[in-house]
GROMACS .gro file of C-alpha atoms in nm:
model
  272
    1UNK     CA    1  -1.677   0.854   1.969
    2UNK     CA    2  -1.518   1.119   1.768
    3UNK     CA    3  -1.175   1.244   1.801
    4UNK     CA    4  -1.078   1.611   1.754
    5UNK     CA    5  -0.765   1.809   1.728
    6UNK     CA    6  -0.821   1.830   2.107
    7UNK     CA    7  -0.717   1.501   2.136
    8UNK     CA    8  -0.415   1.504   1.926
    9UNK     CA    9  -0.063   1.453   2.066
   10UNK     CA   10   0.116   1.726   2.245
   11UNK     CA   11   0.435   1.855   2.095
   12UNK     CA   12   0.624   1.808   2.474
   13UNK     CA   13   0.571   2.175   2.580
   14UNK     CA   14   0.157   2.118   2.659
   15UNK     CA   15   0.085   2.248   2.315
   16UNK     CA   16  -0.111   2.024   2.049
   17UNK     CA   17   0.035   1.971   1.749
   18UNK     CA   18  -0.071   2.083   1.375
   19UNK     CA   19  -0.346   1.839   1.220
   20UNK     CA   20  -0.186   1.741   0.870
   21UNK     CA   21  -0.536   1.559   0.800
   22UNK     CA   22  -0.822   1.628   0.939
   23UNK     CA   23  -1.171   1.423   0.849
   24UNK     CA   24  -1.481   1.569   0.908
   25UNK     CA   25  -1.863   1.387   0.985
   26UNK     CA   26  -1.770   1.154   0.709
   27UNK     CA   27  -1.984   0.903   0.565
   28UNK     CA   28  -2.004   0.662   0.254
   29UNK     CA   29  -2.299   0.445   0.137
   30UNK     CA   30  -2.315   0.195  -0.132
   31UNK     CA   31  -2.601   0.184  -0.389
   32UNK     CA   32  -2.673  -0.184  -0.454
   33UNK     CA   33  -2.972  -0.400  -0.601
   34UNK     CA   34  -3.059  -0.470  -0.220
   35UNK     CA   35  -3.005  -0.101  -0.102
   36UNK     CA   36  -2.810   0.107   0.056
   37UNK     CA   37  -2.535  -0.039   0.231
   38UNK     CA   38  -2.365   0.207   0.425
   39UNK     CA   39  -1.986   0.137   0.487
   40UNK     CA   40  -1.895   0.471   0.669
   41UNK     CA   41  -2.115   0.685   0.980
   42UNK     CA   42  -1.991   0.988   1.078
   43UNK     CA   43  -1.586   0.951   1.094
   44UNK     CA   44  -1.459   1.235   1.286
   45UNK     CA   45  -1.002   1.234   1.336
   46UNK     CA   46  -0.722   1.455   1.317
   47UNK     CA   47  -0.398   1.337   1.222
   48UNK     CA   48  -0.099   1.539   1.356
   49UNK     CA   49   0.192   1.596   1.123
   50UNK     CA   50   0.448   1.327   1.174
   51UNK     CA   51   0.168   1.106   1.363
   52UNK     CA   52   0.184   0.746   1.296
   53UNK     CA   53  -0.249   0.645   1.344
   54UNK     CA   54  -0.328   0.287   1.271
   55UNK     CA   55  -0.705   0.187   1.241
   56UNK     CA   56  -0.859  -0.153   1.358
   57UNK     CA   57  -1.178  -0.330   1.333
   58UNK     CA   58  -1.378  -0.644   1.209
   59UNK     CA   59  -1.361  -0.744   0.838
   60UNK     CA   60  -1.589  -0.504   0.621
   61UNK     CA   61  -1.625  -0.212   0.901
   62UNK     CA   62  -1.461   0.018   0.636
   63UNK     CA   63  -1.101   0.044   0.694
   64UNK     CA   64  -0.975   0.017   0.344
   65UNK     CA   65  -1.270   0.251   0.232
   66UNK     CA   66  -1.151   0.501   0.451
   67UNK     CA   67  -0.845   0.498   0.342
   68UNK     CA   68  -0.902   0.511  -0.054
   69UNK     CA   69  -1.120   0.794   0.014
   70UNK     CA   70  -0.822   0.956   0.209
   71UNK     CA   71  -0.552   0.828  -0.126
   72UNK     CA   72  -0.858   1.023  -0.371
   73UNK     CA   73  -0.915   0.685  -0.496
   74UNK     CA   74  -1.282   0.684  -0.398
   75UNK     CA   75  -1.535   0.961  -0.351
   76UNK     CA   76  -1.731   0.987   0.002
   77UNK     CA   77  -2.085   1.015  -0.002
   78UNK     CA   78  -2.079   1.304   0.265
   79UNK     CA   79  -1.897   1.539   0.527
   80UNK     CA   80  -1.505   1.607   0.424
   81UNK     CA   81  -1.142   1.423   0.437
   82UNK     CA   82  -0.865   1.742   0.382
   83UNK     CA   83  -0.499   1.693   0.361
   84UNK     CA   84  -0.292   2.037   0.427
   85UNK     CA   85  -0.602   2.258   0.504
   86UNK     CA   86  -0.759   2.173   0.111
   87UNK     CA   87  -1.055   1.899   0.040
   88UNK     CA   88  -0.901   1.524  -0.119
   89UNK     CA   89  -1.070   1.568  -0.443
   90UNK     CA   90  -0.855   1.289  -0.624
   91UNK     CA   91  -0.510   1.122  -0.636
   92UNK     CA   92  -0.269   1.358  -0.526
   93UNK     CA   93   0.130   1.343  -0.572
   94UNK     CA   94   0.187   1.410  -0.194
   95UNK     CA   95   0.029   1.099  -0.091
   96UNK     CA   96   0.240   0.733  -0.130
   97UNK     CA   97   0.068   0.425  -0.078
   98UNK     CA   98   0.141   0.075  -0.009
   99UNK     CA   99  -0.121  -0.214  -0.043
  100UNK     CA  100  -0.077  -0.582   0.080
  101UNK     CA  101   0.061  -0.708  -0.271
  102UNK     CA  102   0.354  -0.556  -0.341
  103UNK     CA  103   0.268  -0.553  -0.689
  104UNK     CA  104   0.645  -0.476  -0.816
  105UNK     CA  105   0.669  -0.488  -1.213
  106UNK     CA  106   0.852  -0.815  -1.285
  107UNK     CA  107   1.071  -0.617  -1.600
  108UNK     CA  108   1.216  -0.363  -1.422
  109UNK     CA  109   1.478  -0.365  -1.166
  110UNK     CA  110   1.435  -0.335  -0.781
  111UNK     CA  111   1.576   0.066  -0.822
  112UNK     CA  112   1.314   0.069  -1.130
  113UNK     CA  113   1.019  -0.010  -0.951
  114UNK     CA  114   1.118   0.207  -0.649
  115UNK     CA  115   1.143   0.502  -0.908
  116UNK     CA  116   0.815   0.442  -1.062
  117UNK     CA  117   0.571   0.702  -0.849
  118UNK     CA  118   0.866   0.946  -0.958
  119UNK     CA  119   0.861   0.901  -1.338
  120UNK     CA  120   0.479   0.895  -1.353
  121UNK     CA  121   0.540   1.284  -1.345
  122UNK     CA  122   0.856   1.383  -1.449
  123UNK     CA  123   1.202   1.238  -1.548
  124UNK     CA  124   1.396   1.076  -1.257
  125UNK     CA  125   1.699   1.283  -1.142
  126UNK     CA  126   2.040   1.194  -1.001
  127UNK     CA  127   1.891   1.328  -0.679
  128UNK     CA  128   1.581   1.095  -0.707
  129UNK     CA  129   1.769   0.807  -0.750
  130UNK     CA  130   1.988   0.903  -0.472
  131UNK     CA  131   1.667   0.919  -0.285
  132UNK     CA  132   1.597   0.547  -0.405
  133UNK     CA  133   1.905   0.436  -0.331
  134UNK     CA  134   1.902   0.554   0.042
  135UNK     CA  135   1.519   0.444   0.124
  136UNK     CA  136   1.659   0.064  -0.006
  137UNK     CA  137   1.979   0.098   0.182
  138UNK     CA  138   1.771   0.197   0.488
  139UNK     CA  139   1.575  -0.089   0.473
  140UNK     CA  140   1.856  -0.350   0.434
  141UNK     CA  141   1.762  -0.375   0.024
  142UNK     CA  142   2.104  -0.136  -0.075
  143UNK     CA  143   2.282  -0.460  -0.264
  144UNK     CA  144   1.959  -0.549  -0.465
  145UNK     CA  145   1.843  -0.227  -0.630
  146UNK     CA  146   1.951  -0.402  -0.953
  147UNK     CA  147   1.771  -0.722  -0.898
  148UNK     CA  148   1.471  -0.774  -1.028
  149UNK     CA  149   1.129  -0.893  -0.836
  150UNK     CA  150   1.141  -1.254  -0.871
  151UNK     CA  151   1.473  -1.305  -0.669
  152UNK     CA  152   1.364  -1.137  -0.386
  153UNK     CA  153   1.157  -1.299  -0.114
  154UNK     CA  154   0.777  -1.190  -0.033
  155UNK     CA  155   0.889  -0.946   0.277
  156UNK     CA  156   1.179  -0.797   0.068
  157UNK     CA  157   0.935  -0.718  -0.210
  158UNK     CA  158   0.697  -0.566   0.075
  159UNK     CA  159   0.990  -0.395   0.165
  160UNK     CA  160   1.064  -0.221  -0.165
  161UNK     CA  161   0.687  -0.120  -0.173
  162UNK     CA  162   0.754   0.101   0.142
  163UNK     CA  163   1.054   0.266  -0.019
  164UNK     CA  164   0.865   0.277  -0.358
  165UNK     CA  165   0.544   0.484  -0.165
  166UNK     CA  166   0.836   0.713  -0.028
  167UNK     CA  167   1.042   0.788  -0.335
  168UNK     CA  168   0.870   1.072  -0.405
  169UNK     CA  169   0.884   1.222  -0.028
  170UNK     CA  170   0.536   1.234   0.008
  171UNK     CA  171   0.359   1.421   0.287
  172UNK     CA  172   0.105   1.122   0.393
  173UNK     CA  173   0.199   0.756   0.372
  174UNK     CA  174  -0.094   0.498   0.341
  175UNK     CA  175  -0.003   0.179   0.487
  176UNK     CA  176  -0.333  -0.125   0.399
  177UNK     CA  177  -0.188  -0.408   0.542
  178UNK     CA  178   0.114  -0.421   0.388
  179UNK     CA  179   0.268  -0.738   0.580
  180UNK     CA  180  -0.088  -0.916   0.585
  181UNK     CA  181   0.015  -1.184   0.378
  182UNK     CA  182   0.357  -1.277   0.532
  183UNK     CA  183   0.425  -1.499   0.815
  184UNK     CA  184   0.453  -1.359   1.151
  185UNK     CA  185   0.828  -1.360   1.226
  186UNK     CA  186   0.903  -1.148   0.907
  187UNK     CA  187   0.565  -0.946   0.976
  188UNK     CA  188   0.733  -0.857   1.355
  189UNK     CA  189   1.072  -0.798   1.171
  190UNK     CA  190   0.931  -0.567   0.887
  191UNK     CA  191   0.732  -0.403   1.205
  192UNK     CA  192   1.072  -0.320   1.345
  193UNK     CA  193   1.192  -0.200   0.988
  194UNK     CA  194   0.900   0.040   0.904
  195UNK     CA  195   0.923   0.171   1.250
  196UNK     CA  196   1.267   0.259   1.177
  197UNK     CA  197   1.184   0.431   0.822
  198UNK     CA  198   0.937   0.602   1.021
  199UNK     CA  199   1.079   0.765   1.280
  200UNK     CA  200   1.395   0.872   1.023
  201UNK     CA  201   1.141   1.017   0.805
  202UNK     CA  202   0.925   1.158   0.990
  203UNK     CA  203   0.631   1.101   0.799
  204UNK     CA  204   0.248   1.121   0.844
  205UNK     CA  205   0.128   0.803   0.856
  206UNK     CA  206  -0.222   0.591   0.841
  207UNK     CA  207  -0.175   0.200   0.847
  208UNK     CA  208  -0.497   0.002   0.793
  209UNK     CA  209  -0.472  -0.377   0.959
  210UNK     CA  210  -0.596  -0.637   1.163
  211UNK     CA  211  -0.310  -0.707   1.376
  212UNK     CA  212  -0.334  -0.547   1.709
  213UNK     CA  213   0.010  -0.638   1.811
  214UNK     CA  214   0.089  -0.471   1.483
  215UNK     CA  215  -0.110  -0.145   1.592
  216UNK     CA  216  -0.007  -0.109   1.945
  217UNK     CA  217   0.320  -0.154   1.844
  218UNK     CA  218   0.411   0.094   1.521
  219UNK     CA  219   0.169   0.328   1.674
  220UNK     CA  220   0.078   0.670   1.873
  221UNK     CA  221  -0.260   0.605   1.857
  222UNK     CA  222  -0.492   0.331   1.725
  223UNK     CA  223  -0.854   0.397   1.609
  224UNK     CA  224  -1.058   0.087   1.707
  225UNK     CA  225  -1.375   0.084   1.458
  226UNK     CA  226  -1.710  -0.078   1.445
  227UNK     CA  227  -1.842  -0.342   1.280
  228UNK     CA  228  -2.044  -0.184   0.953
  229UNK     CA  229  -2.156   0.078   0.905
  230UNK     CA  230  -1.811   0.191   1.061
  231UNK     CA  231  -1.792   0.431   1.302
  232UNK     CA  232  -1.495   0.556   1.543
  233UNK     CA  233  -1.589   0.372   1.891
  234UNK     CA  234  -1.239   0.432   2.080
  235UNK     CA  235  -0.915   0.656   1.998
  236UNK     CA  236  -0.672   0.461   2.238
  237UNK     CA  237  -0.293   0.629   2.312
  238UNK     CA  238  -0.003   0.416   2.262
  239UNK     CA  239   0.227   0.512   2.592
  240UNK     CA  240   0.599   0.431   2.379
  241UNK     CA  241   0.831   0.732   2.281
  242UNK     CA  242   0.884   0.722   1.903
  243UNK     CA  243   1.196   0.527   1.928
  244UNK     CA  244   1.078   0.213   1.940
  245UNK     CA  245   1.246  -0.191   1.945
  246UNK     CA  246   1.111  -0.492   2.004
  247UNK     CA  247   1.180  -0.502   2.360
  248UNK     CA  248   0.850  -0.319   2.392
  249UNK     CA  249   0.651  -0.654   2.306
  250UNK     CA  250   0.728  -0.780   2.630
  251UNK     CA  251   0.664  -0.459   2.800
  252UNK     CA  252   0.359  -0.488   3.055
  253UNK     CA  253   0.225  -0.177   2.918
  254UNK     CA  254   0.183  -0.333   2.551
  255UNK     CA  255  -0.017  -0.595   2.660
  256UNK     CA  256  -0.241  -0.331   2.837
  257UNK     CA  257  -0.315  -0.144   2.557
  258UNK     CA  258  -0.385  -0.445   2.333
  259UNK     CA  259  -0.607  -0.598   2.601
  260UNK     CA  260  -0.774  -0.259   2.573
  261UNK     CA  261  -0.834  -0.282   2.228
  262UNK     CA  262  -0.918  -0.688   2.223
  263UNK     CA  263  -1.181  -0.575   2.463
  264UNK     CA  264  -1.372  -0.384   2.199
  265UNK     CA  265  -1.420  -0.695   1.973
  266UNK     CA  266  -1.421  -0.959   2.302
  267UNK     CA  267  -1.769  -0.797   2.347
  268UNK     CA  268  -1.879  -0.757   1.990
  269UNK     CA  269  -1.824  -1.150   1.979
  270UNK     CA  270  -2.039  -1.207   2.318
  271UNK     CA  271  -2.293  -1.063   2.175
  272UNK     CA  272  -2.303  -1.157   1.833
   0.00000   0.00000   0.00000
């Protein structure tokens, strides 16, 4: 199933809102000693501006390819990913990107690290660092932007990532499973943070996991992929306003749409 700017979100009033990315028939395939292996087949979405899309599927159905080909760290074999109307030929300084390791640099301060996208291009200024400070103070970090990596905890390190792929304002965040490797009580808590940074930012965001809980719930929609080569097989609305708390786990409605999702990968494993 492809999705098309038909399908995007409405902006209240009926009318669809302005694709910030839109990815077109596109496919990437793997030259090994075996063969081809081909990771992507055909990926057709638009991403409204200010849309938060997550993508879910089984281990190696091309989540993470799809979205270093969308960061310019990897080239696709066909078809076309654009970001503002213009082709992602390469890294680009309007895109920020968190991974699942926070990967902080254990010699510089908290406020240091956070700055780092920034001075990869130009000289931090007072207003960047004001910038710094906020994003940490926004995500309950304000009283350790001079502490350094090892004396915070894994999901305040996680934390500082976000703020760290914001710093520079970009206009696309990249989100591959940022809280994988944390427990689940600070995953749901950091859920409830990044949904907060969200919706004050209003940025575009793509968020690449496994959790559905995770999906339904930071989400307006949620791609459901195949298993390889990955295709699109459901584009699935997530019925929640964008102010969002955790109330909404227990809301009969969030159970539907993850049941709706489950159901996609209930029948891959019935008839596997």
């Amino acid at each position: 199933m492809s999705t098309t700017a038909q399908q995007l979100p409405t902006n209240g009033e009926g009318a669809h809102t302005r694709p910030l990315i839109s990815i077109r028939d596109l496919s990437k395939r793997y030259e090994t000693k075996k063969g081809a292996t081909v990771a992507l087949d055909g990926i057709d979405l638009d991403i409204a501006e200010g849309e938060f899309v997550s993508v879910v599927g089984p281990s190696g159905c091309g989540k993470t390819t799809l979205l270093k080909i969308l960061a310019g760290l990897e080239e696709r074999t066909a078809g076309d990913a654009l970001l503002g109307g213009a082709s992602i030929a390469g890294p680009r300084n309007d895109i920020g990107i968190a991974f699942q390791g926070s990967v902080m640099l254990p010699w510089r301060r908290i406020i240091e690290n956070v700055l780092l996208p920034v001075e990869l291009n130009e000289k931090p200024t007072p207003a960047h660092r004001e910038r710094a400070h906020a994003l940490l103070a926004l995500v309950g970090l304000g009283e350790f932007a001079d502490s350094y990596p090892n004396e915070l905890s894994g999901g305040m390190q996680q934390r500082a990532a976000i703020c760290r792929a914001l710093v520079h304002d970009p206009s696309l965040l990249l989100l591959d499973e940022p809280f994988g490797a944390l427990d689940a009580l600070t995953r749901e808590q950091l859920n409830v943070q990044l949904n907060s940074v969200w919706e004050q930012s209003g940025k575009t965001a793509l968020l690449i996991t496994h959790s559905i809980s995770e999906a339904v719930y930071l989400s307006q929609r949620v791609v459901v992929m195949s298993p390889r080569p990955g295709r699109i097989v459901d584009v699935i609305e997530v019925p929640f306003g964008r102010k969002r708390g955790a109330e909404i786990l227990t809301d009969p409605k969030f159970g539907e749409v993850a049941d709706k999702i489950r159901q996609h990968f209930n029948g891959e494993r019935k008839n596997g």
